[in-house]
mmCIF file of N, CA, C and O in Angstrom:
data_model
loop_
_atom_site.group_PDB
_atom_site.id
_atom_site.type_symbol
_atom_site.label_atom_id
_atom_site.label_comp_id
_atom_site.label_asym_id
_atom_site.label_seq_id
_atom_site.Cartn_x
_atom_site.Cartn_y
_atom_site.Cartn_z
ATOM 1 N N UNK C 1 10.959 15.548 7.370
ATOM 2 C CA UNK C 1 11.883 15.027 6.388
ATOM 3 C C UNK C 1 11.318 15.315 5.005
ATOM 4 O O UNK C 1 10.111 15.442 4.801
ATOM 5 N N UNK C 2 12.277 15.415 4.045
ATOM 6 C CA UNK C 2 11.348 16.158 2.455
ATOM 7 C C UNK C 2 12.403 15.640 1.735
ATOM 8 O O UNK C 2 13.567 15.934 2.007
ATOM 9 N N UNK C 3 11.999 14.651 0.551
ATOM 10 C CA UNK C 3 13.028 14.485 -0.046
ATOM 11 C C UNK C 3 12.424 14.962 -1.395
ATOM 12 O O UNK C 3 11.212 15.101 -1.561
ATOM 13 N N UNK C 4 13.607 15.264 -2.594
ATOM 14 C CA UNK C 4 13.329 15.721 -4.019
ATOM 15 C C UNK C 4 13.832 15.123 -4.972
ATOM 16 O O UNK C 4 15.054 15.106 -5.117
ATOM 17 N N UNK C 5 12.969 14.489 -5.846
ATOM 18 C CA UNK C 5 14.192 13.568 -6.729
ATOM 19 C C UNK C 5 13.535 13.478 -7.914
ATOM 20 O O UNK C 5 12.569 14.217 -8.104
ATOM 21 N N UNK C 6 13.930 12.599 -8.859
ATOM 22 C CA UNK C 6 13.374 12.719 -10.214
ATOM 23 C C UNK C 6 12.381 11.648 -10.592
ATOM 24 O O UNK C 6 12.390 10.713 -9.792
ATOM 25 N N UNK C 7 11.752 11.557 -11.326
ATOM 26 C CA UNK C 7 10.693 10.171 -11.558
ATOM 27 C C UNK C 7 11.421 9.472 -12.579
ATOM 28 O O UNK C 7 12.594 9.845 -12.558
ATOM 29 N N UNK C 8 11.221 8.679 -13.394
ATOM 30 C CA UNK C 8 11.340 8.120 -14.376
ATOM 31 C C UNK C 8 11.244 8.847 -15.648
ATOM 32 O O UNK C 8 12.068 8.654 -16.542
ATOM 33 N N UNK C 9 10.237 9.704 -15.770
ATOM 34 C CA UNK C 9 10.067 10.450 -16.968
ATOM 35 C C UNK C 9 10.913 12.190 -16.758
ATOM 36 O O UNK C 9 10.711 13.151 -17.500
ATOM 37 N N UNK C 10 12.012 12.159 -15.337
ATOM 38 C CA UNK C 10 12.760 13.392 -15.328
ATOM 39 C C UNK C 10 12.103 14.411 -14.745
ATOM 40 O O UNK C 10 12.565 15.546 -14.857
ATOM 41 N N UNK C 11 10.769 14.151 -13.937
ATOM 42 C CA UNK C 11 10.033 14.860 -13.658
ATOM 43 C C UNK C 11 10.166 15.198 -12.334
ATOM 44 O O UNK C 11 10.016 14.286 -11.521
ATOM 45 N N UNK C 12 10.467 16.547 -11.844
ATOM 46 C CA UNK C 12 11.152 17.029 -10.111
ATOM 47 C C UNK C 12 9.864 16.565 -9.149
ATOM 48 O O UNK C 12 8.868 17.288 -9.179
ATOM 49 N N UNK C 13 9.860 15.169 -8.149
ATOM 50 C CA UNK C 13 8.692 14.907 -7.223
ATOM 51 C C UNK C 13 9.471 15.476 -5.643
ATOM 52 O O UNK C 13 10.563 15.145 -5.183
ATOM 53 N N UNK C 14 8.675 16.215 -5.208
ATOM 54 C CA UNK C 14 8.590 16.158 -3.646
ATOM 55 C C UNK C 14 7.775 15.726 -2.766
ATOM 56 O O UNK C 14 6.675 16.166 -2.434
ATOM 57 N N UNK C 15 8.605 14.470 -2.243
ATOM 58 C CA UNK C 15 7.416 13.618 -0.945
ATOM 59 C C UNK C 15 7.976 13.761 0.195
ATOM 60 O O UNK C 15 8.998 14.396 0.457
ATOM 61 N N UNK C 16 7.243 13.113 0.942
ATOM 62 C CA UNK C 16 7.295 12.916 2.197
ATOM 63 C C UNK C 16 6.733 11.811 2.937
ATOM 64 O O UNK C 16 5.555 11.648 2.619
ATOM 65 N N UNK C 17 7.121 11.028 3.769
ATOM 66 C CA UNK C 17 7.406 10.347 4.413
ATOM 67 C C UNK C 17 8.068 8.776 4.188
ATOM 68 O O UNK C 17 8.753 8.560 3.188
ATOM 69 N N UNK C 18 7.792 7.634 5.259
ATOM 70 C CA UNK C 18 8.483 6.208 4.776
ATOM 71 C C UNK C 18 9.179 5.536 3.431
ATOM 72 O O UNK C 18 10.272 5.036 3.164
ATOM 73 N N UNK C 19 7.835 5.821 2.672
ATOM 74 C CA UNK C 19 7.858 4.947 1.440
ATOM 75 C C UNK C 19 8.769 6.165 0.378
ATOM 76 O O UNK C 19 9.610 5.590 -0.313
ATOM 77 N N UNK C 20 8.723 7.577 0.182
ATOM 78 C CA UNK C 20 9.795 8.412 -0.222
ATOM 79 C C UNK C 20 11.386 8.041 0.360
ATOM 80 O O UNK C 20 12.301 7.612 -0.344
ATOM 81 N N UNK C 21 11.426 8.211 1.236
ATOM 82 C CA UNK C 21 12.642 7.963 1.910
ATOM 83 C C UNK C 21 13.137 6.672 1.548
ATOM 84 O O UNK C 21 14.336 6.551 1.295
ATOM 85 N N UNK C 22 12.339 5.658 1.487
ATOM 86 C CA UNK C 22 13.104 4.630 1.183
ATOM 87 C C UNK C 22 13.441 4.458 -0.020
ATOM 88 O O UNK C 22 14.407 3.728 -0.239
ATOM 89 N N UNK C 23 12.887 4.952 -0.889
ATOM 90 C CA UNK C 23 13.169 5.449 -2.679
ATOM 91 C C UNK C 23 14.687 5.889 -2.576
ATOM 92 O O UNK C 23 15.756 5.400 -2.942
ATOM 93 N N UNK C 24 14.335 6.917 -1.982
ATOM 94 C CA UNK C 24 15.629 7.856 -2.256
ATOM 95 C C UNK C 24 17.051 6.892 -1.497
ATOM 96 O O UNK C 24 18.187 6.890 -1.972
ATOM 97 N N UNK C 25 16.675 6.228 -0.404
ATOM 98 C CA UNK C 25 17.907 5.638 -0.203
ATOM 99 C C UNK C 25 18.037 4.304 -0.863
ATOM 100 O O UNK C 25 19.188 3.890 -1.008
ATOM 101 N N UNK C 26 17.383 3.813 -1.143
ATOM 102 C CA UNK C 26 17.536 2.534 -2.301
ATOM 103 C C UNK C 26 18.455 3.169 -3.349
ATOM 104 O O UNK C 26 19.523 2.597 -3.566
ATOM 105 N N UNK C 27 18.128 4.403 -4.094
ATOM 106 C CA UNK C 27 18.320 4.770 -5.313
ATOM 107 C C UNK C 27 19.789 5.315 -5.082
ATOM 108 O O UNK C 27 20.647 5.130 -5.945
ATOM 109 N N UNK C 28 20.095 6.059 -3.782
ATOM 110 C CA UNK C 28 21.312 6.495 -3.544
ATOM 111 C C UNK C 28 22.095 5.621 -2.832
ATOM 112 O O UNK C 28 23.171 6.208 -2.718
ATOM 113 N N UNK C 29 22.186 4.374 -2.197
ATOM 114 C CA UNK C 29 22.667 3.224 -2.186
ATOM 115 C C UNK C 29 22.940 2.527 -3.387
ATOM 116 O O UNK C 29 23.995 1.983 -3.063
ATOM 117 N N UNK C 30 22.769 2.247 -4.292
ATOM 118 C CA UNK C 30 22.124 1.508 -5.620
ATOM 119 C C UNK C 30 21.721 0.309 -5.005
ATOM 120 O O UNK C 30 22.116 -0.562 -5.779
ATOM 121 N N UNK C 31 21.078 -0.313 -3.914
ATOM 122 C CA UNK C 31 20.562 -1.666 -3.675
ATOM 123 C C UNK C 31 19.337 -1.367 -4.732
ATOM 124 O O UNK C 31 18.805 -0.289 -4.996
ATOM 125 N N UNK C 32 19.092 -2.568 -5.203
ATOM 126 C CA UNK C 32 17.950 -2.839 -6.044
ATOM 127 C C UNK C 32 16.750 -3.217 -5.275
ATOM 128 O O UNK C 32 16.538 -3.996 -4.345
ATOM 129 N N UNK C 33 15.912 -2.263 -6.095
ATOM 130 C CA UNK C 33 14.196 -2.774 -5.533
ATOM 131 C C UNK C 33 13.360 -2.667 -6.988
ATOM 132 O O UNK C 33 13.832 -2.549 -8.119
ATOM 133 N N UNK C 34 11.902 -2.752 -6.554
ATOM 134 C CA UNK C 34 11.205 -2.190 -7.320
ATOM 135 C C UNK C 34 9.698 -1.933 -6.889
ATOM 136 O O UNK C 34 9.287 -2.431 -5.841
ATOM 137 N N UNK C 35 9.051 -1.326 -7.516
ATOM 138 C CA UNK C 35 7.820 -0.752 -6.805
ATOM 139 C C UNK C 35 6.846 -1.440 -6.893
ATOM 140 O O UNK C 35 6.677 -1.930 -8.010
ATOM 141 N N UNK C 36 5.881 -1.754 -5.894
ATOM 142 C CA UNK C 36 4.581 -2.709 -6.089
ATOM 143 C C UNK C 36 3.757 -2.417 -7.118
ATOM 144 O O UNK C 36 4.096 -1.625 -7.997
ATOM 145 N N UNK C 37 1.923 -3.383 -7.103
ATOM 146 C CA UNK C 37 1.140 -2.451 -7.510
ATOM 147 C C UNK C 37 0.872 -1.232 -7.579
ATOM 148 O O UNK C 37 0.872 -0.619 -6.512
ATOM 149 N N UNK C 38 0.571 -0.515 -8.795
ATOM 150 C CA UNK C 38 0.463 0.816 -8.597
ATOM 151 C C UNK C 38 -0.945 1.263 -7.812
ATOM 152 O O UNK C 38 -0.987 2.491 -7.738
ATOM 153 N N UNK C 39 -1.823 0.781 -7.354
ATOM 154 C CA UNK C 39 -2.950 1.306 -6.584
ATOM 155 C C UNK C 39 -2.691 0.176 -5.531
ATOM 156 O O UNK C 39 -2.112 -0.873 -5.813
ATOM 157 N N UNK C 40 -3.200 0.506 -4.235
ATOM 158 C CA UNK C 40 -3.700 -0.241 -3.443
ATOM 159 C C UNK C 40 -5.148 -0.576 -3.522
ATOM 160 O O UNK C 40 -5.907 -0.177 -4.405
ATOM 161 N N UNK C 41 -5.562 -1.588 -2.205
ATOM 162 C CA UNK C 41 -7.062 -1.663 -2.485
ATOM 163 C C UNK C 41 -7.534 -1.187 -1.137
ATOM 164 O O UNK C 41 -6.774 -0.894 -0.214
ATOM 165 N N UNK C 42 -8.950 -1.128 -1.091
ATOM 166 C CA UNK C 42 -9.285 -0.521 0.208
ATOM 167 C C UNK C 42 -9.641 -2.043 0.817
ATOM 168 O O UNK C 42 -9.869 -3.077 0.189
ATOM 169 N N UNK C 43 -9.612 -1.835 2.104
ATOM 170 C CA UNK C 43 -10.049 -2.684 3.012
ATOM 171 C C UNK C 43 -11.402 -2.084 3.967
ATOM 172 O O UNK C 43 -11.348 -1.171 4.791
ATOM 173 N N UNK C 44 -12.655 -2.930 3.561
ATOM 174 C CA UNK C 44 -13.413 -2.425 4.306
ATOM 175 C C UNK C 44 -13.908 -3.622 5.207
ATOM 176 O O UNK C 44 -13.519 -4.775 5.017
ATOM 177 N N UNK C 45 -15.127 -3.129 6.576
ATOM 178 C CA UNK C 45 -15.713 -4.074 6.887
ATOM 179 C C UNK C 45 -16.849 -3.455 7.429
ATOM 180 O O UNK C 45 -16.800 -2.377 8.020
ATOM 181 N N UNK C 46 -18.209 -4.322 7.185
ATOM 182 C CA UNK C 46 -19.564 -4.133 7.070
ATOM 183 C C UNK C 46 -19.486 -2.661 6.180
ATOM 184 O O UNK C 46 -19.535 -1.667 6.905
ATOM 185 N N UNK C 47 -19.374 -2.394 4.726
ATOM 186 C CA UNK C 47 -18.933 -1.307 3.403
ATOM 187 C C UNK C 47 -18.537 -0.101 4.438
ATOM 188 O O UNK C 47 -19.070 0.957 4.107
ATOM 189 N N UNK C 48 -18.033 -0.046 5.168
ATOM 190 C CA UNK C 48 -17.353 1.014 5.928
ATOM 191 C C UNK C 48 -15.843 1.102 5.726
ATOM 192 O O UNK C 48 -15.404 -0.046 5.662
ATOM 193 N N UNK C 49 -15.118 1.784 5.632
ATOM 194 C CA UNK C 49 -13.346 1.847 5.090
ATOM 195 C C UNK C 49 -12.664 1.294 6.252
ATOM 196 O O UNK C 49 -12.976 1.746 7.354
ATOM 197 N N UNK C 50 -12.026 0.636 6.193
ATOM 198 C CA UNK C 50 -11.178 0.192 7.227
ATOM 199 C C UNK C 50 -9.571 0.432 7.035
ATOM 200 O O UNK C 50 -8.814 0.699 7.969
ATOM 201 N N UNK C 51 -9.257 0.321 5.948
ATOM 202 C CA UNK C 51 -8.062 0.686 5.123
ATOM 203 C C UNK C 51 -7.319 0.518 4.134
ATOM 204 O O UNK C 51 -8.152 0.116 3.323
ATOM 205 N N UNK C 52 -5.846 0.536 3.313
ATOM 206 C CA UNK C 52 -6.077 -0.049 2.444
ATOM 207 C C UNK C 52 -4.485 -1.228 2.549
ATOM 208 O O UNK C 52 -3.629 -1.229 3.433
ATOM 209 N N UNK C 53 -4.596 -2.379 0.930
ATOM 210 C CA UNK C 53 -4.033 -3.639 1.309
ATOM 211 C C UNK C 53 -3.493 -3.138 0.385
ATOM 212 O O UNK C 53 -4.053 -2.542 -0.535
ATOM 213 N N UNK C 54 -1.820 -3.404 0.584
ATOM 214 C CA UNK C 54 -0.717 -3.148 -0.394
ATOM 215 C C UNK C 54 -0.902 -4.702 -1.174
ATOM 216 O O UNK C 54 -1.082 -5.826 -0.704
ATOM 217 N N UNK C 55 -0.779 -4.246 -2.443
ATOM 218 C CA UNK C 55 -0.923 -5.639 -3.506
ATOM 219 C C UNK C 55 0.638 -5.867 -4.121
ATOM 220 O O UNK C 55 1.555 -5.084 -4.368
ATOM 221 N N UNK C 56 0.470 -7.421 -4.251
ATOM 222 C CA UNK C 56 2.226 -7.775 -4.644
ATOM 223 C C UNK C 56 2.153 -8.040 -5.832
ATOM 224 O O UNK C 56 1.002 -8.224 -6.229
ATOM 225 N N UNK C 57 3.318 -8.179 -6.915
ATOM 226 C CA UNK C 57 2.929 -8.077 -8.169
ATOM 227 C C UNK C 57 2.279 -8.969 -8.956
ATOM 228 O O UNK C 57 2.380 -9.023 -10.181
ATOM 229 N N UNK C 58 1.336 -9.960 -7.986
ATOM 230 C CA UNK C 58 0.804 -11.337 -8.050
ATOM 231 C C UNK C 58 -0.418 -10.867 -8.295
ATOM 232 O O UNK C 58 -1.184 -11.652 -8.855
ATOM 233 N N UNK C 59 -1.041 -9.188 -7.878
ATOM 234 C CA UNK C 59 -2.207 -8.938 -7.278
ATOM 235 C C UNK C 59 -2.828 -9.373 -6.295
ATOM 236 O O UNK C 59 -4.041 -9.403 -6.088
ATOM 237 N N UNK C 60 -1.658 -9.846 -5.449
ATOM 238 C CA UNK C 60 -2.356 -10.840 -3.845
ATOM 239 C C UNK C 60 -2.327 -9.938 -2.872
ATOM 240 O O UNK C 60 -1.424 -9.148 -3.149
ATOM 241 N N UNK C 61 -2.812 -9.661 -1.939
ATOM 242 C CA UNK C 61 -2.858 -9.085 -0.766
ATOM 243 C C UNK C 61 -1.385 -9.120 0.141
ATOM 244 O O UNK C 61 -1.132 -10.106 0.835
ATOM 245 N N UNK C 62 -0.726 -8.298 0.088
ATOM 246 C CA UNK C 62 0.734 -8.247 1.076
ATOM 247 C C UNK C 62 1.035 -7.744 2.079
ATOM 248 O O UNK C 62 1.925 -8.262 2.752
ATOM 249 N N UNK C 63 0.154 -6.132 2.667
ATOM 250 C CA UNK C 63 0.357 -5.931 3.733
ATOM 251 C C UNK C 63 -0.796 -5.419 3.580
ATOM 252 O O UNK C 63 -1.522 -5.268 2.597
ATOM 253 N N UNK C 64 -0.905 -5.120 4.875
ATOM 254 C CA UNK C 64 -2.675 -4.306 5.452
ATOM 255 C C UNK C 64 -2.283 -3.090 6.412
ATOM 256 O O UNK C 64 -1.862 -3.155 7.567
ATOM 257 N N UNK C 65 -2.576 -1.767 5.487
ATOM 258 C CA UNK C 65 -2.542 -0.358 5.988
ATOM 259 C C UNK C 65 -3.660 -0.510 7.269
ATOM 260 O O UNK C 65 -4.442 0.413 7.039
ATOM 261 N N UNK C 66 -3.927 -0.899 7.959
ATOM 262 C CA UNK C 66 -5.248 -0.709 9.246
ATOM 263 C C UNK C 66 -5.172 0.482 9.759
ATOM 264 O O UNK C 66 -4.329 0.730 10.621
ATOM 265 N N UNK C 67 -6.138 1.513 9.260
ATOM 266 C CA UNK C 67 -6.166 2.675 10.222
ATOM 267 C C UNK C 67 -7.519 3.060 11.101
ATOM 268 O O UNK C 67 -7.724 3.381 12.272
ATOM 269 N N UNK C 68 -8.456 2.827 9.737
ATOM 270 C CA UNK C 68 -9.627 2.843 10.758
ATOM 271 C C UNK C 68 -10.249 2.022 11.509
ATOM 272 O O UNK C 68 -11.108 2.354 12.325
ATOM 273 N N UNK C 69 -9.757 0.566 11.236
ATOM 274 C CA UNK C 69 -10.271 -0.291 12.163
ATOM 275 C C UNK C 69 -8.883 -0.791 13.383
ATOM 276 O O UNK C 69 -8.980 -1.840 14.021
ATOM 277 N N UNK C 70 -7.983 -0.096 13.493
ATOM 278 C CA UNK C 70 -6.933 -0.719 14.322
ATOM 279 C C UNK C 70 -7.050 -1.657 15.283
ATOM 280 O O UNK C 70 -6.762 -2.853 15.238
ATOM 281 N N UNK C 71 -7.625 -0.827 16.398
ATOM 282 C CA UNK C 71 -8.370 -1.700 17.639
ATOM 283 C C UNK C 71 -8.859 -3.118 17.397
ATOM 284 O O UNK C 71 -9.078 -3.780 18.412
ATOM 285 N N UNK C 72 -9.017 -3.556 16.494
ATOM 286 C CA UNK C 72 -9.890 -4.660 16.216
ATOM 287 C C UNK C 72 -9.379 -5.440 14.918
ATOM 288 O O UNK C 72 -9.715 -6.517 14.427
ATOM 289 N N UNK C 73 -8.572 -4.616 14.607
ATOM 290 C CA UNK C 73 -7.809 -5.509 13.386
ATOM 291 C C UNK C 73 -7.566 -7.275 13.902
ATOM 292 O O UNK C 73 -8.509 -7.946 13.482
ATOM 293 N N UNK C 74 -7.099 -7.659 14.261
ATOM 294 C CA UNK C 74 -6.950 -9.231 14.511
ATOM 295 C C UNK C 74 -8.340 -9.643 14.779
ATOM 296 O O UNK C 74 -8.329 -10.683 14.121
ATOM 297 N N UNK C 75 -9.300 -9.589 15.177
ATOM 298 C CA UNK C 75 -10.320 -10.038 14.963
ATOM 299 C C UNK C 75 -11.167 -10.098 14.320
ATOM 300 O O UNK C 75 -12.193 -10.778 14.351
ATOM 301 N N UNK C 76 -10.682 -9.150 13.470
ATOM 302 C CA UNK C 76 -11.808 -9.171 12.077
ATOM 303 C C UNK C 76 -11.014 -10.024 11.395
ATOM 304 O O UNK C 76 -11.528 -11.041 10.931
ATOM 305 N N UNK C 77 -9.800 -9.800 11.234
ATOM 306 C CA UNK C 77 -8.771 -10.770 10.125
ATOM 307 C C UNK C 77 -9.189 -12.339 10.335
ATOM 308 O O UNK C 77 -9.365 -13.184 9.457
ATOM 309 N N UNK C 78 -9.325 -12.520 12.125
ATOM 310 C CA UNK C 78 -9.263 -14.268 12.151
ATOM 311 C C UNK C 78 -11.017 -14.283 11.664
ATOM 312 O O UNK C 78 -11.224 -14.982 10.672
ATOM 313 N N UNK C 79 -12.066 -13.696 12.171
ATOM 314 C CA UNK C 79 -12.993 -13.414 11.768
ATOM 315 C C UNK C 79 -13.349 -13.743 10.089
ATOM 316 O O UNK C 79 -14.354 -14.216 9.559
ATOM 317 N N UNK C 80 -12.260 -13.342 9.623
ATOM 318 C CA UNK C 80 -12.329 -13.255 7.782
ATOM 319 C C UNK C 80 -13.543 -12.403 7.921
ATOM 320 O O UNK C 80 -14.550 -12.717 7.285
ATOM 321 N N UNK C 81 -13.543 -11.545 8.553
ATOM 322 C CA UNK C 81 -14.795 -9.981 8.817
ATOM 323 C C UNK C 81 -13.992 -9.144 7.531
ATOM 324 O O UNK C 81 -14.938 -8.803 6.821
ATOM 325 N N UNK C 82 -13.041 -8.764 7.034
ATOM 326 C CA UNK C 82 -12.597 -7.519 5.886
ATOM 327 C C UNK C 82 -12.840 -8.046 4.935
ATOM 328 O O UNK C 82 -12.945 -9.272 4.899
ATOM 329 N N UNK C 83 -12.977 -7.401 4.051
ATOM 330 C CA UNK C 83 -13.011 -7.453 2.452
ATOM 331 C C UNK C 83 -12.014 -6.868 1.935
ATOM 332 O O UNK C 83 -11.258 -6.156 2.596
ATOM 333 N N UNK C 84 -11.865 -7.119 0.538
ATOM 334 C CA UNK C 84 -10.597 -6.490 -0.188
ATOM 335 C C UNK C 84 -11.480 -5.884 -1.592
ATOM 336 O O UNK C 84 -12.089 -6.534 -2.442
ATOM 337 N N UNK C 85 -11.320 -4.626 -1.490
ATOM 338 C CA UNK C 85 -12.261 -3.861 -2.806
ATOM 339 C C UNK C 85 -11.494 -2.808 -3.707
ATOM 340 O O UNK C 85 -11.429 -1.591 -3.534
ATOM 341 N N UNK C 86 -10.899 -3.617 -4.768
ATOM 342 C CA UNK C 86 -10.029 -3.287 -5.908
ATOM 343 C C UNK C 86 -10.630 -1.783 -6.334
ATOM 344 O O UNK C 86 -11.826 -1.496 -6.379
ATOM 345 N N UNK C 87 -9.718 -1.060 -6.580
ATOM 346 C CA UNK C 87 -9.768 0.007 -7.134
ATOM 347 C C UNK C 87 -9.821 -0.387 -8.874
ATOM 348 O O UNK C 87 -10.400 0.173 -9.805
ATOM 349 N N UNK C 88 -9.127 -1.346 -8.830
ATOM 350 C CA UNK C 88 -8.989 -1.129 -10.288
ATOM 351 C C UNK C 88 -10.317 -2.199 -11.345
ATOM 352 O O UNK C 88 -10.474 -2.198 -12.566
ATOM 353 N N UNK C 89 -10.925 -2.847 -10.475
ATOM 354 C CA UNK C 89 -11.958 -3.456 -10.874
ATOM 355 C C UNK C 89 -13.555 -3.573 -9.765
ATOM 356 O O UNK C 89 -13.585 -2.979 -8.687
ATOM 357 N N UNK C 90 -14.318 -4.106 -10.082
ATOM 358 C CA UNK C 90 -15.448 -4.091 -9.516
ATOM 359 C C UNK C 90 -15.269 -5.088 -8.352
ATOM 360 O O UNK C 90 -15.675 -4.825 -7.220
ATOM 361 N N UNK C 91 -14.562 -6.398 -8.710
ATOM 362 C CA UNK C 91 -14.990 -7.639 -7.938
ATOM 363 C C UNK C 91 -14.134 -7.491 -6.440
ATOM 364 O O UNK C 91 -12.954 -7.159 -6.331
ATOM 365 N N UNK C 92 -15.038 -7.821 -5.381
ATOM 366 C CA UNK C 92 -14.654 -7.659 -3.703
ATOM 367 C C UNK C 92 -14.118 -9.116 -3.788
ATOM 368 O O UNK C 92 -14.659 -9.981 -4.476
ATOM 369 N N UNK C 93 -12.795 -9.350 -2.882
ATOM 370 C CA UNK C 93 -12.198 -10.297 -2.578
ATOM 371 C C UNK C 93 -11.958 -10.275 -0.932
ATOM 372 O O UNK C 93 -11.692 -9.166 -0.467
ATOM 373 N N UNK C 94 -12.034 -11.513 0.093
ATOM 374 C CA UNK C 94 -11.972 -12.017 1.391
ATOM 375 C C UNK C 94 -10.649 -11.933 1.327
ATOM 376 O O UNK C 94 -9.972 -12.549 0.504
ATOM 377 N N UNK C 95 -10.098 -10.982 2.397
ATOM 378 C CA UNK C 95 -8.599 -10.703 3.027
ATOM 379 C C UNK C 95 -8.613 -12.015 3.394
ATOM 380 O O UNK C 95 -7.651 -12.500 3.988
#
């Protein structure tokens, strides 16, 4: 699937996959949305990557990308085993 559309500043983007697609049909529906944080954060556990946490416009933790730790995701979570490590600042925060 490949969609092509314009940015905000008129600028031609081509993406691909979920989160494109749902742009483009929000935008060609006109249902209203709007876009989260602009970075995610990584999710690690014991400083190893585990994946990263979509942030809400609160800067709170909203969903959890789990790729490298899948298998074991719920037990690290009840665990409180992940961390949350901001891209956009220094300080690690407990998923």
């Amino acid at each position: 699937l490949e969609v092509i559309y314009t940015t905000d500043r008129g600028d031609l983007m081509c993406g691909f996959g979920d989160k494109d697609v749902y742009r483009a049909a929000f935008e060609e529906l006109g249902v209203p949305f709007r876009m989260m944080a602009p970075r995610p954060a990584l999710l690690v556990h014991q400083q190893r990557y585990a994946g990263l946490v979509q942030l809400d416009d609160q800067n709170q933790s909203f969903f959890a990308h789990v790729s490298a730790a899948k298998g074991e995701m719920w037990d690290l979570l009840e665990a409180g085993a992940l961390q949350r490590c901001d891209l956009s600042e220094a300080a690690s925060k407990s998923v």
